[in-house]
Amino acid sequence: MFKNAVEKINKFYNIDMAQNPHADEVFEVLSEIISFDSAAIFYLSPNSLTLEFGKNFERFEDISIEDGLYSKIYKYNDDLSADFKQILDVESEIIIQRLLVKNTVFGVILLIRQDKFSNDERVIFKTCTSIISSLIKDMELSKVLKMQLQALQSGIIQTNKTCESIKEQNKKIKENEKLQNEFIANVSHELRTPLNSIIGFSELLSNNLSGELNPKQSEYVEDIRVASIRLLGMINEVLDISKIESHTVKLNYSEVDLNFLIVEVCNILKPLCDKKEVKIVQNIEKDVIFCGDYIKIQQVIFNILGNAVKFSPVGEDVNISVKTIADTIIIKIKDKGAGIEKKYHKKIFNKFFQVPDASSNKQASTGLGLSIAQEFVKLHDGIVEVNSEPNKGAEFIIKLPYHG
Ligand SMILES: Nc1ncnc2c1ncn2[C@@H]1O[C@H](COP(=O)(O)OP(=O)(O)O)[C@@H](O)[C@H]1O
Ligand SMILES: [Mg+2]
């Protein structure tokens, strides 16, 4: 009898594990060893047993289990057959085995038959169960692996799709940016030409070169000049930033005489200074000549000195000094205005940033001047720094390499 059982188990072992047999096959082979009417495999979850595989067994998809039975399932030597007879409401014989992986119960397998099961059959069933456990776990594992693989594949496809659409969008944004920058550059350029003649002719008028003006006329012409210079400054800033943004800024190197350059900037700013009764006091080392882009450096000085004049109280001096220390040119521009809180010292160099509530911001400003100045100085391998405290004025320091 026992010899017979061993033979049968050996036969069961012959199921090709590598083939990952389907549960139906498990029951098929099992039915050759032990005869039964119906069979089922239930998986255990916190509150229920779920029918996963069945042979001639479709009645119960889900069996909810109470705590008592739940703990019985975990206790290896408790006989579960009476409980299951009740749950499944069958008169027939039931033999049940727990499915285990590494001592953890994950389900039960049961066989149902009209006739009693012999001891021999019970032993065989018990032995087969351990093989079935590992077969099922293998199948589960491969299911999980398949699912993970699918998730990974769809994730990769999704990521690729997202990348493609981001690339497409970036391309469009770049094209738009290019068009926008070109448009700004064209418009600014077209605006500068007439503005330069307004400035030039109002200068002629105010110098009385075409006849004496009465005091009111002189005042009005001066107003036109000041407003046009401010407007030109803003247009230049917009033009510069659009070039910076489109990475089309190129340096045109020539000899830059700082003394001469600063005198020129002061001349441009003179109408603004006169209007505020601000004097620019110069303290400039002689013959500081270096190789750089004259127009860009002039723009830097214009932006920073222009700010100093703009943010100066009426009647106060603005100072500009130039000196060289070793191989560095140091340009300092200082005013006695409202100053800048420390928390804004970095931010003021950002595009469009203006210190909130600074009263002078309301007049002719774009918030671009300092970011352009910093960019142009960087292109010359220099830096711009700021020293300032509220109510103690502001000092901007430009450091440029000097090979003089
Ligand atoms: N000399 C200064 N004194 C006080 N605040 C200043 C000074 N220079 C710049 N700022 C602050 O930094 C901000 C940015 O300056 P800027 O980029 O030149 O823009 P804009 O002059 O067009 O406002 C100004 O709006 C102002 O708040
Ligand atoms: Mg400015």
PDB file of C-alpha atoms in Angstrom, residues 119-403:
ATOM      1  CA  ASN A 119      -5.080   7.254   5.334  1.00  0.00           C
ATOM      2  CA  ASP A 120      -2.838   6.472   2.405  1.00  0.00           C
ATOM      3  CA  GLU A 121      -4.579   9.078   0.295  1.00  0.00           C
ATOM      4  CA  ARG A 122      -4.319  11.630   3.115  1.00  0.00           C
ATOM      5  CA  VAL A 123      -0.534  11.071   3.332  1.00  0.00           C
ATOM      6  CA  ILE A 124      -0.137  11.408  -0.420  1.00  0.00           C
ATOM      7  CA  PHE A 125      -2.270  14.547  -0.420  1.00  0.00           C
ATOM      8  CA  LYS A 126      -0.162  16.078   2.359  1.00  0.00           C
ATOM      9  CA  THR A 127       3.043  15.366   0.477  1.00  0.00           C
ATOM     10  CA  CYS A 128       1.710  16.706  -2.799  1.00  0.00           C
ATOM     11  CA  THR A 129       0.574  19.884  -1.096  1.00  0.00           C
ATOM     12  CA  SER A 130       4.120  21.010  -0.397  1.00  0.00           C
ATOM     13  CA  ILE A 131       4.956  20.626  -4.093  1.00  0.00           C
ATOM     14  CA  ILE A 132       1.777  22.417  -5.085  1.00  0.00           C
ATOM     15  CA  SER A 133       2.693  25.271  -2.710  1.00  0.00           C
ATOM     16  CA  SER A 134       5.989  25.869  -4.392  1.00  0.00           C
ATOM     17  CA  LEU A 135       4.478  25.462  -7.872  1.00  0.00           C
ATOM     18  CA  ILE A 136       1.855  28.066  -7.112  1.00  0.00           C
ATOM     19  CA  LYS A 137       4.427  30.422  -5.633  1.00  0.00           C
ATOM     20  CA  ASP A 138       6.519  30.012  -8.781  1.00  0.00           C
ATOM     21  CA  MET A 139       3.505  30.872 -10.896  1.00  0.00           C
ATOM     22  CA  GLU A 140       2.663  33.829  -8.685  1.00  0.00           C
ATOM     23  CA  LEU A 141       6.211  35.012  -8.846  1.00  0.00           C
ATOM     24  CA  SER A 142       6.285  34.857 -12.603  1.00  0.00           C
ATOM     25  CA  LYS A 143       2.923  36.668 -12.670  1.00  0.00           C
ATOM     26  CA  VAL A 144       4.336  39.419 -10.475  1.00  0.00           C
ATOM     27  CA  LEU A 145       7.482  39.570 -12.577  1.00  0.00           C
ATOM     28  CA  LYS A 146       5.377  39.812 -15.741  1.00  0.00           C
ATOM     29  CA  MET A 147       3.307  42.576 -14.216  1.00  0.00           C
ATOM     30  CA  GLN A 148       6.408  44.450 -13.119  1.00  0.00           C
ATOM     31  CA  LEU A 149       7.906  44.048 -16.553  1.00  0.00           C
ATOM     32  CA  GLN A 150       4.731  45.348 -18.177  1.00  0.00           C
ATOM     33  CA  ALA A 151       4.604  48.307 -15.791  1.00  0.00           C
ATOM     34  CA  LEU A 152       8.229  49.012 -16.540  1.00  0.00           C
ATOM     35  CA  GLN A 153       7.688  48.786 -20.294  1.00  0.00           C
ATOM     36  CA  SER A 154       4.611  51.024 -20.249  1.00  0.00           C
ATOM     37  CA  GLY A 155       6.515  53.383 -17.933  1.00  0.00           C
ATOM     38  CA  ILE A 156       9.358  53.549 -20.433  1.00  0.00           C
ATOM     39  CA  ILE A 157       6.954  54.103 -23.328  1.00  0.00           C
ATOM     40  CA  GLN A 158       5.155  56.776 -21.308  1.00  0.00           C
ATOM     41  CA  THR A 159       8.441  58.470 -20.425  1.00  0.00           C
ATOM     42  CA  ASN A 160       9.528  58.371 -24.057  1.00  0.00           C
ATOM     43  CA  LYS A 161       6.228  59.887 -25.137  1.00  0.00           C
ATOM     44  CA  THR A 162       6.508  62.595 -22.486  1.00  0.00           C
ATOM     45  CA  CYS A 163      10.093  63.318 -23.552  1.00  0.00           C
ATOM     46  CA  GLU A 164       8.996  63.637 -27.165  1.00  0.00           C
ATOM     47  CA  SER A 165       6.212  66.063 -26.343  1.00  0.00           C
ATOM     48  CA  ILE A 166       8.495  68.104 -24.068  1.00  0.00           C
ATOM     49  CA  LYS A 167      11.066  68.262 -26.860  1.00  0.00           C
ATOM     50  CA  GLU A 168       8.355  69.376 -29.287  1.00  0.00           C
ATOM     51  CA  GLN A 169       7.131  72.022 -26.863  1.00  0.00           C
ATOM     52  CA  ASN A 170      10.650  73.249 -26.187  1.00  0.00           C
ATOM     53  CA  LYS A 171      11.218  73.580 -29.899  1.00  0.00           C
ATOM     54  CA  LYS A 172       8.071  75.666 -30.244  1.00  0.00           C
ATOM     55  CA  ILE A 173       8.968  77.818 -27.245  1.00  0.00           C
ATOM     56  CA  LYS A 174      12.452  78.404 -28.657  1.00  0.00           C
ATOM     57  CA  GLU A 175      11.023  79.339 -32.059  1.00  0.00           C
ATOM     58  CA  ASN A 176       8.571  81.720 -30.408  1.00  0.00           C
ATOM     59  CA  GLU A 177      11.308  83.213 -28.266  1.00  0.00           C
ATOM     60  CA  LYS A 178      13.429  83.759 -31.353  1.00  0.00           C
ATOM     61  CA  LEU A 179      10.582  85.503 -33.161  1.00  0.00           C
ATOM     62  CA  GLN A 180       9.821  87.580 -30.086  1.00  0.00           C
ATOM     63  CA  ASN A 181      13.435  88.631 -29.662  1.00  0.00           C
ATOM     64  CA  GLU A 182      13.739  89.503 -33.326  1.00  0.00           C
ATOM     65  CA  PHE A 183      10.551  91.544 -33.113  1.00  0.00           C
ATOM     66  CA  ILE A 184      11.747  93.409 -30.013  1.00  0.00           C
ATOM     67  CA  ALA A 185      15.128  94.048 -31.601  1.00  0.00           C
ATOM     68  CA  ASN A 186      13.529  95.419 -34.782  1.00  0.00           C
ATOM     69  CA  VAL A 187      11.003  97.605 -32.997  1.00  0.00           C
ATOM     70  CA  SER A 188      13.586  98.955 -30.569  1.00  0.00           C
ATOM     71  CA  HIS A 189      15.918  99.749 -33.407  1.00  0.00           C
ATOM     72  CA  GLU A 190      13.167 101.563 -35.324  1.00  0.00           C
ATOM     73  CA  LEU A 191      12.264 103.540 -32.201  1.00  0.00           C
ATOM     74  CA  ARG A 192      15.819 104.609 -31.542  1.00  0.00           C
ATOM     75  CA  THR A 193      16.308 106.434 -34.823  1.00  0.00           C
ATOM     76  CA  PRO A 194      13.509 109.016 -34.417  1.00  0.00           C
ATOM     77  CA  LEU A 195      14.266 109.314 -30.726  1.00  0.00           C
ATOM     78  CA  ASN A 196      17.857 110.251 -31.461  1.00  0.00           C
ATOM     79  CA  SER A 197      16.648 113.073 -33.701  1.00  0.00           C
ATOM     80  CA  ILE A 198      14.265 114.290 -30.973  1.00  0.00           C
ATOM     81  CA  ILE A 199      17.197 114.384 -28.549  1.00  0.00           C
ATOM     82  CA  GLY A 200      19.511 116.008 -31.099  1.00  0.00           C
ATOM     83  CA  PHE A 201      17.074 118.720 -32.163  1.00  0.00           C
ATOM     84  CA  SER A 202      15.976 119.534 -28.618  1.00  0.00           C
ATOM     85  CA  GLU A 203      19.666 119.921 -27.784  1.00  0.00           C
ATOM     86  CA  LEU A 204      20.054 122.374 -30.713  1.00  0.00           C
ATOM     87  CA  LEU A 205      17.036 124.300 -29.481  1.00  0.00           C
ATOM     88  CA  SER A 206      18.167 124.425 -25.872  1.00  0.00           C
ATOM     89  CA  ASN A 207      21.620 125.647 -26.911  1.00  0.00           C
ATOM     90  CA  ASN A 208      19.860 128.556 -28.647  1.00  0.00           C
ATOM     91  CA  LEU A 209      21.497 127.556 -31.917  1.00  0.00           C
ATOM     92  CA  SER A 210      18.364 128.438 -33.827  1.00  0.00           C
ATOM     93  CA  GLY A 211      17.418 131.574 -32.012  1.00  0.00           C
ATOM     94  CA  GLU A 212      16.903 132.703 -28.454  1.00  0.00           C
ATOM     95  CA  LEU A 213      14.193 130.813 -26.476  1.00  0.00           C
ATOM     96  CA  ASN A 214      12.157 132.451 -23.776  1.00  0.00           C
ATOM     97  CA  PRO A 215      12.390 130.838 -20.266  1.00  0.00           C
ATOM     98  CA  LYS A 216       9.165 128.822 -20.629  1.00  0.00           C
ATOM     99  CA  GLN A 217      10.260 127.502 -24.051  1.00  0.00           C
ATOM    100  CA  SER A 218      13.679 126.551 -22.627  1.00  0.00           C
ATOM    101  CA  GLU A 219      11.991 124.690 -19.768  1.00  0.00           C
ATOM    102  CA  TYR A 220       9.733 122.744 -22.135  1.00  0.00           C
ATOM    103  CA  VAL A 221      12.564 121.858 -24.486  1.00  0.00           C
ATOM    104  CA  GLU A 222      14.564 120.651 -21.489  1.00  0.00           C
ATOM    105  CA  ASP A 223      11.621 118.471 -20.429  1.00  0.00           C
ATOM    106  CA  ILE A 224      11.508 116.966 -23.932  1.00  0.00           C
ATOM    107  CA  ARG A 225      15.243 116.213 -23.730  1.00  0.00           C
ATOM    108  CA  VAL A 226      15.046 114.583 -20.298  1.00  0.00           C
ATOM    109  CA  ALA A 227      12.044 112.469 -21.214  1.00  0.00           C
ATOM    110  CA  SER A 228      13.645 111.373 -24.509  1.00  0.00           C
ATOM    111  CA  ILE A 229      16.912 110.405 -22.816  1.00  0.00           C
ATOM    112  CA  ARG A 230      14.993 108.276 -20.296  1.00  0.00           C
ATOM    113  CA  LEU A 231      13.014 106.683 -23.090  1.00  0.00           C
ATOM    114  CA  LEU A 232      16.183 105.993 -25.074  1.00  0.00           C
ATOM    115  CA  GLY A 233      17.683 104.384 -21.965  1.00  0.00           C
ATOM    116  CA  MET A 234      14.673 102.076 -21.660  1.00  0.00           C
ATOM    117  CA  ILE A 235      14.715 101.160 -25.336  1.00  0.00           C
ATOM    118  CA  ASN A 236      18.409 100.373 -25.130  1.00  0.00           C
ATOM    119  CA  GLU A 237      17.753  98.147 -22.131  1.00  0.00           C
ATOM    120  CA  VAL A 238      15.018  96.213 -23.941  1.00  0.00           C
ATOM    121  CA  LEU A 239      17.250  95.858 -26.990  1.00  0.00           C
ATOM    122  CA  ASP A 240      20.181  94.672 -24.886  1.00  0.00           C
ATOM    123  CA  ILE A 241      18.160  92.143 -22.939  1.00  0.00           C
ATOM    124  CA  SER A 242      16.686  90.679 -26.125  1.00  0.00           C
ATOM    125  CA  LYS A 243      20.206  90.192 -27.453  1.00  0.00           C
ATOM    126  CA  ILE A 244      21.321  88.637 -24.178  1.00  0.00           C
ATOM    127  CA  GLU A 245      18.310  86.314 -24.200  1.00  0.00           C
ATOM    128  CA  SER A 246      18.921  85.207 -27.766  1.00  0.00           C
ATOM    129  CA  HIS A 247      22.625  84.702 -27.022  1.00  0.00           C
ATOM    130  CA  THR A 248      23.596  87.015 -29.832  1.00  0.00           C
ATOM    131  CA  VAL A 249      25.719  89.410 -27.777  1.00  0.00           C
ATOM    132  CA  LYS A 250      29.180  89.716 -29.258  1.00  0.00           C
ATOM    133  CA  LEU A 251      31.973  91.853 -27.884  1.00  0.00           C
ATOM    134  CA  ASN A 252      33.615  94.300 -30.288  1.00  0.00           C
ATOM    135  CA  TYR A 253      37.017  94.810 -28.782  1.00  0.00           C
ATOM    136  CA  SER A 254      38.798  98.147 -28.957  1.00  0.00           C
ATOM    137  CA  GLU A 255      40.853 100.375 -26.656  1.00  0.00           C
ATOM    138  CA  VAL A 256      38.599 101.722 -23.930  1.00  0.00           C
ATOM    139  CA  ASP A 257      39.690 105.003 -22.306  1.00  0.00           C
ATOM    140  CA  LEU A 258      37.662 104.975 -19.086  1.00  0.00           C
ATOM    141  CA  ASN A 259      38.166 108.684 -18.428  1.00  0.00           C
ATOM    142  CA  PHE A 260      36.779 109.628 -21.802  1.00  0.00           C
ATOM    143  CA  LEU A 261      33.969 107.058 -21.537  1.00  0.00           C
ATOM    144  CA  ILE A 262      32.805 108.379 -18.156  1.00  0.00           C
ATOM    145  CA  VAL A 263      32.856 112.000 -19.342  1.00  0.00           C
ATOM    146  CA  GLU A 264      30.634 110.950 -22.222  1.00  0.00           C
ATOM    147  CA  VAL A 265      28.164 109.145 -19.925  1.00  0.00           C
ATOM    148  CA  CYS A 266      28.069 112.168 -17.614  1.00  0.00           C
ATOM    149  CA  ASN A 267      27.235 114.364 -20.603  1.00  0.00           C
ATOM    150  CA  ILE A 268      24.362 112.109 -21.585  1.00  0.00           C
ATOM    151  CA  LEU A 269      23.084 112.149 -18.007  1.00  0.00           C
ATOM    152  CA  LYS A 270      23.532 115.921 -17.589  1.00  0.00           C
ATOM    153  CA  PRO A 271      19.929 116.919 -18.315  1.00  0.00           C
ATOM    154  CA  LEU A 272      18.746 114.322 -15.766  1.00  0.00           C
ATOM    155  CA  CYS A 273      21.264 115.598 -13.204  1.00  0.00           C
ATOM    156  CA  ASP A 274      20.307 119.226 -13.847  1.00  0.00           C
ATOM    157  CA  LYS A 275      16.673 118.442 -13.349  1.00  0.00           C
ATOM    158  CA  LYS A 276      17.419 116.947  -9.897  1.00  0.00           C
ATOM    159  CA  GLU A 277      20.233 119.366  -9.079  1.00  0.00           C
ATOM    160  CA  VAL A 278      22.496 116.373  -8.663  1.00  0.00           C
ATOM    161  CA  LYS A 279      26.230 116.743  -9.324  1.00  0.00           C
ATOM    162  CA  ILE A 280      28.380 113.844 -10.417  1.00  0.00           C
ATOM    163  CA  VAL A 281      31.690 114.128  -8.612  1.00  0.00           C
ATOM    164  CA  GLN A 282      34.456 112.316 -10.485  1.00  0.00           C
ATOM    165  CA  ASN A 283      37.617 110.910  -8.963  1.00  0.00           C
ATOM    166  CA  ILE A 284      39.219 109.060 -11.818  1.00  0.00           C
ATOM    167  CA  GLU A 285      42.726 107.714 -12.125  1.00  0.00           C
ATOM    168  CA  LYS A 286      44.364 108.953 -15.300  1.00  0.00           C
ATOM    169  CA  ASP A 287      45.066 106.829 -18.339  1.00  0.00           C
ATOM    170  CA  VAL A 288      43.118 103.758 -17.406  1.00  0.00           C
ATOM    171  CA  ILE A 289      42.969 102.242 -20.839  1.00  0.00           C
ATOM    172  CA  PHE A 290      42.058  98.630 -21.419  1.00  0.00           C
ATOM    173  CA  CYS A 291      40.853  96.320 -24.138  1.00  0.00           C
ATOM    174  CA  GLY A 292      37.084  95.893 -24.089  1.00  0.00           C
ATOM    175  CA  ASP A 293      33.792  96.628 -25.805  1.00  0.00           C
ATOM    176  CA  TYR A 294      33.391 100.409 -25.547  1.00  0.00           C
ATOM    177  CA  ILE A 295      29.610 100.501 -26.161  1.00  0.00           C
ATOM    178  CA  LYS A 296      28.916  97.712 -23.627  1.00  0.00           C
ATOM    179  CA  ILE A 297      31.062  99.241 -20.882  1.00  0.00           C
ATOM    180  CA  GLN A 298      29.444 102.606 -21.574  1.00  0.00           C
ATOM    181  CA  GLN A 299      26.040 100.942 -21.173  1.00  0.00           C
ATOM    182  CA  VAL A 300      27.161  99.432 -17.837  1.00  0.00           C
ATOM    183  CA  ILE A 301      28.290 102.803 -16.479  1.00  0.00           C
ATOM    184  CA  PHE A 302      25.184 104.495 -17.889  1.00  0.00           C
ATOM    185  CA  ASN A 303      22.857 101.980 -16.187  1.00  0.00           C
ATOM    186  CA  ILE A 304      24.535 102.097 -12.780  1.00  0.00           C
ATOM    187  CA  LEU A 305      25.320 105.818 -12.754  1.00  0.00           C
ATOM    188  CA  GLY A 306      21.812 106.486 -14.123  1.00  0.00           C
ATOM    189  CA  ASN A 307      20.371 104.532 -11.158  1.00  0.00           C
ATOM    190  CA  ALA A 308      22.516 106.523  -8.728  1.00  0.00           C
ATOM    191  CA  VAL A 309      21.176 109.792 -10.166  1.00  0.00           C
ATOM    192  CA  LYS A 310      17.632 108.420 -10.288  1.00  0.00           C
ATOM    193  CA  PHE A 311      17.666 107.191  -6.676  1.00  0.00           C
ATOM    194  CA  SER A 312      19.528 110.270  -5.290  1.00  0.00           C
ATOM    195  CA  PRO A 313      17.652 112.790  -3.237  1.00  0.00           C
ATOM    196  CA  VAL A 314      17.398 116.236  -4.869  1.00  0.00           C
ATOM    197  CA  GLY A 315      20.545 118.286  -4.469  1.00  0.00           C
ATOM    198  CA  GLU A 316      22.859 115.466  -3.288  1.00  0.00           C
ATOM    199  CA  ASP A 317      26.140 114.504  -4.974  1.00  0.00           C
ATOM    200  CA  VAL A 318      26.784 111.214  -6.730  1.00  0.00           C
ATOM    201  CA  ASN A 319      30.386 109.980  -6.721  1.00  0.00           C
ATOM    202  CA  ILE A 320      32.207 107.961  -9.315  1.00  0.00           C
ATOM    203  CA  SER A 321      35.780 106.823  -8.809  1.00  0.00           C
ATOM    204  CA  VAL A 322      38.151 104.704 -10.872  1.00  0.00           C
ATOM    205  CA  LYS A 323      41.384 103.195  -9.667  1.00  0.00           C
ATOM    206  CA  THR A 324      43.530 100.228 -10.535  1.00  0.00           C
ATOM    207  CA  ILE A 325      44.863  97.797  -7.950  1.00  0.00           C
ATOM    208  CA  ALA A 326      47.319  95.271  -9.353  1.00  0.00           C
ATOM    209  CA  ASP A 327      45.525  93.768 -12.330  1.00  0.00           C
ATOM    210  CA  THR A 328      42.021  94.930 -11.449  1.00  0.00           C
ATOM    211  CA  ILE A 329      40.156  98.072 -12.441  1.00  0.00           C
ATOM    212  CA  ILE A 330      37.807  99.155  -9.662  1.00  0.00           C
ATOM    213  CA  ILE A 331      34.961 101.515 -10.536  1.00  0.00           C
ATOM    214  CA  LYS A 332      32.850 102.710  -7.590  1.00  0.00           C
ATOM    215  CA  ILE A 333      29.555 104.532  -8.004  1.00  0.00           C
ATOM    216  CA  LYS A 334      28.036 105.896  -4.816  1.00  0.00           C
ATOM    217  CA  ASP A 335      24.869 107.797  -4.006  1.00  0.00           C
ATOM    218  CA  LYS A 336      23.190 109.130  -0.875  1.00  0.00           C
ATOM    219  CA  GLY A 337      19.740 107.750  -1.669  1.00  0.00           C
ATOM    220  CA  ALA A 338      17.372 105.441   0.206  1.00  0.00           C
ATOM    221  CA  GLY A 339      19.749 102.464  -0.090  1.00  0.00           C
ATOM    222  CA  ILE A 340      18.825  98.815  -0.523  1.00  0.00           C
ATOM    223  CA  GLU A 341      18.006  96.234   2.156  1.00  0.00           C
ATOM    224  CA  LYS A 342      20.462  93.335   2.310  1.00  0.00           C
ATOM    225  CA  LYS A 343      17.782  90.776   1.354  1.00  0.00           C
ATOM    226  CA  TYR A 344      17.486  92.462  -2.064  1.00  0.00           C
ATOM    227  CA  HIS A 345      21.212  92.701  -2.847  1.00  0.00           C
ATOM    228  CA  LYS A 346      21.149  89.609  -5.076  1.00  0.00           C
ATOM    229  CA  LYS A 347      17.633  90.034  -6.426  1.00  0.00           C
ATOM    230  CA  ILE A 348      18.185  93.504  -7.894  1.00  0.00           C
ATOM    231  CA  PHE A 349      20.390  91.849 -10.520  1.00  0.00           C
ATOM    232  CA  ASN A 350      17.491  89.659 -11.661  1.00  0.00           C
ATOM    233  CA  LYS A 351      15.583  90.618 -14.790  1.00  0.00           C
ATOM    234  CA  PHE A 352      12.577  92.898 -14.078  1.00  0.00           C
ATOM    235  CA  PHE A 353      13.175  92.942 -10.334  1.00  0.00           C
ATOM    236  CA  GLN A 354      12.542  96.234  -8.593  1.00  0.00           C
ATOM    237  CA  VAL A 355      12.642  96.794  -4.851  1.00  0.00           C
ATOM    238  CA  PRO A 356       9.007  97.001  -3.750  1.00  0.00           C
ATOM    239  CA  ASP A 357       7.792 100.469  -2.770  1.00  0.00           C
ATOM    240  CA  ALA A 358      10.944 102.271  -3.931  1.00  0.00           C
ATOM    241  CA  SER A 359       9.347 105.568  -4.973  1.00  0.00           C
ATOM    242  CA  SER A 360      11.785 106.295  -7.816  1.00  0.00           C
ATOM    243  CA  ASN A 361      10.820 103.044  -9.543  1.00  0.00           C
ATOM    244  CA  LYS A 362       7.633 104.594 -10.762  1.00  0.00           C
ATOM    245  CA  GLN A 363       9.485 106.783 -13.247  1.00  0.00           C
ATOM    246  CA  ALA A 364      10.800 105.412 -16.528  1.00  0.00           C
ATOM    247  CA  SER A 365      12.101 102.009 -15.510  1.00  0.00           C
ATOM    248  CA  THR A 366      12.149  98.485 -16.802  1.00  0.00           C
ATOM    249  CA  GLY A 367      13.956  96.662 -14.009  1.00  0.00           C
ATOM    250  CA  LEU A 368      16.482  95.488 -16.597  1.00  0.00           C
ATOM    251  CA  GLY A 369      19.413  97.892 -16.109  1.00  0.00           C
ATOM    252  CA  LEU A 370      21.354  95.989 -13.457  1.00  0.00           C
ATOM    253  CA  SER A 371      20.877  92.556 -15.015  1.00  0.00           C
ATOM    254  CA  ILE A 372      22.229  93.893 -18.316  1.00  0.00           C
ATOM    255  CA  ALA A 373      25.126  95.600 -16.523  1.00  0.00           C
ATOM    256  CA  GLN A 374      26.004  92.391 -14.722  1.00  0.00           C
ATOM    257  CA  GLU A 375      25.805  90.368 -17.937  1.00  0.00           C
ATOM    258  CA  PHE A 376      28.070  92.755 -19.874  1.00  0.00           C
ATOM    259  CA  VAL A 377      30.588  92.908 -17.030  1.00  0.00           C
ATOM    260  CA  LYS A 378      30.614  89.098 -16.844  1.00  0.00           C
ATOM    261  CA  LEU A 379      31.353  88.952 -20.579  1.00  0.00           C
ATOM    262  CA  HIS A 380      34.468  91.006 -19.761  1.00  0.00           C
ATOM    263  CA  ASP A 381      35.355  88.495 -16.973  1.00  0.00           C
ATOM    264  CA  GLY A 382      34.461  91.018 -14.314  1.00  0.00           C
ATOM    265  CA  ILE A 383      31.960  91.252 -11.459  1.00  0.00           C
ATOM    266  CA  VAL A 384      29.497  93.786 -10.036  1.00  0.00           C
ATOM    267  CA  GLU A 385      29.044  94.066  -6.270  1.00  0.00           C
ATOM    268  CA  VAL A 386      26.771  96.164  -4.104  1.00  0.00           C
ATOM    269  CA  ASN A 387      27.266  97.681  -0.644  1.00  0.00           C
ATOM    270  CA  SER A 388      24.197  99.241   0.829  1.00  0.00           C
ATOM    271  CA  GLU A 389      22.019  99.629   3.872  1.00  0.00           C
ATOM    272  CA  PRO A 390      18.626 101.283   4.094  1.00  0.00           C
ATOM    273  CA  ASN A 391      18.898 105.086   4.465  1.00  0.00           C
ATOM    274  CA  LYS A 392      22.660 105.012   3.991  1.00  0.00           C
ATOM    275  CA  GLY A 393      22.842 105.242   0.213  1.00  0.00           C
ATOM    276  CA  ALA A 394      24.144 102.626  -2.181  1.00  0.00           C
ATOM    277  CA  GLU A 395      27.586 101.837  -3.583  1.00  0.00           C
ATOM    278  CA  PHE A 396      28.000  99.709  -6.695  1.00  0.00           C
ATOM    279  CA  ILE A 397      31.482  98.356  -7.403  1.00  0.00           C
ATOM    280  CA  ILE A 398      32.487  97.133 -10.837  1.00  0.00           C
ATOM    281  CA  LYS A 399      35.675  95.078 -11.036  1.00  0.00           C
ATOM    282  CA  LEU A 400      37.250  94.425 -14.418  1.00  0.00           C
ATOM    283  CA  PRO A 401      40.497  92.649 -15.251  1.00  0.00           C
ATOM    284  CA  TYR A 402      43.268  95.080 -16.120  1.00  0.00           C
ATOM    285  CA  HIS A 403      46.247  94.246 -18.257  1.00  0.00           C
TER     286      HIS A 403
END
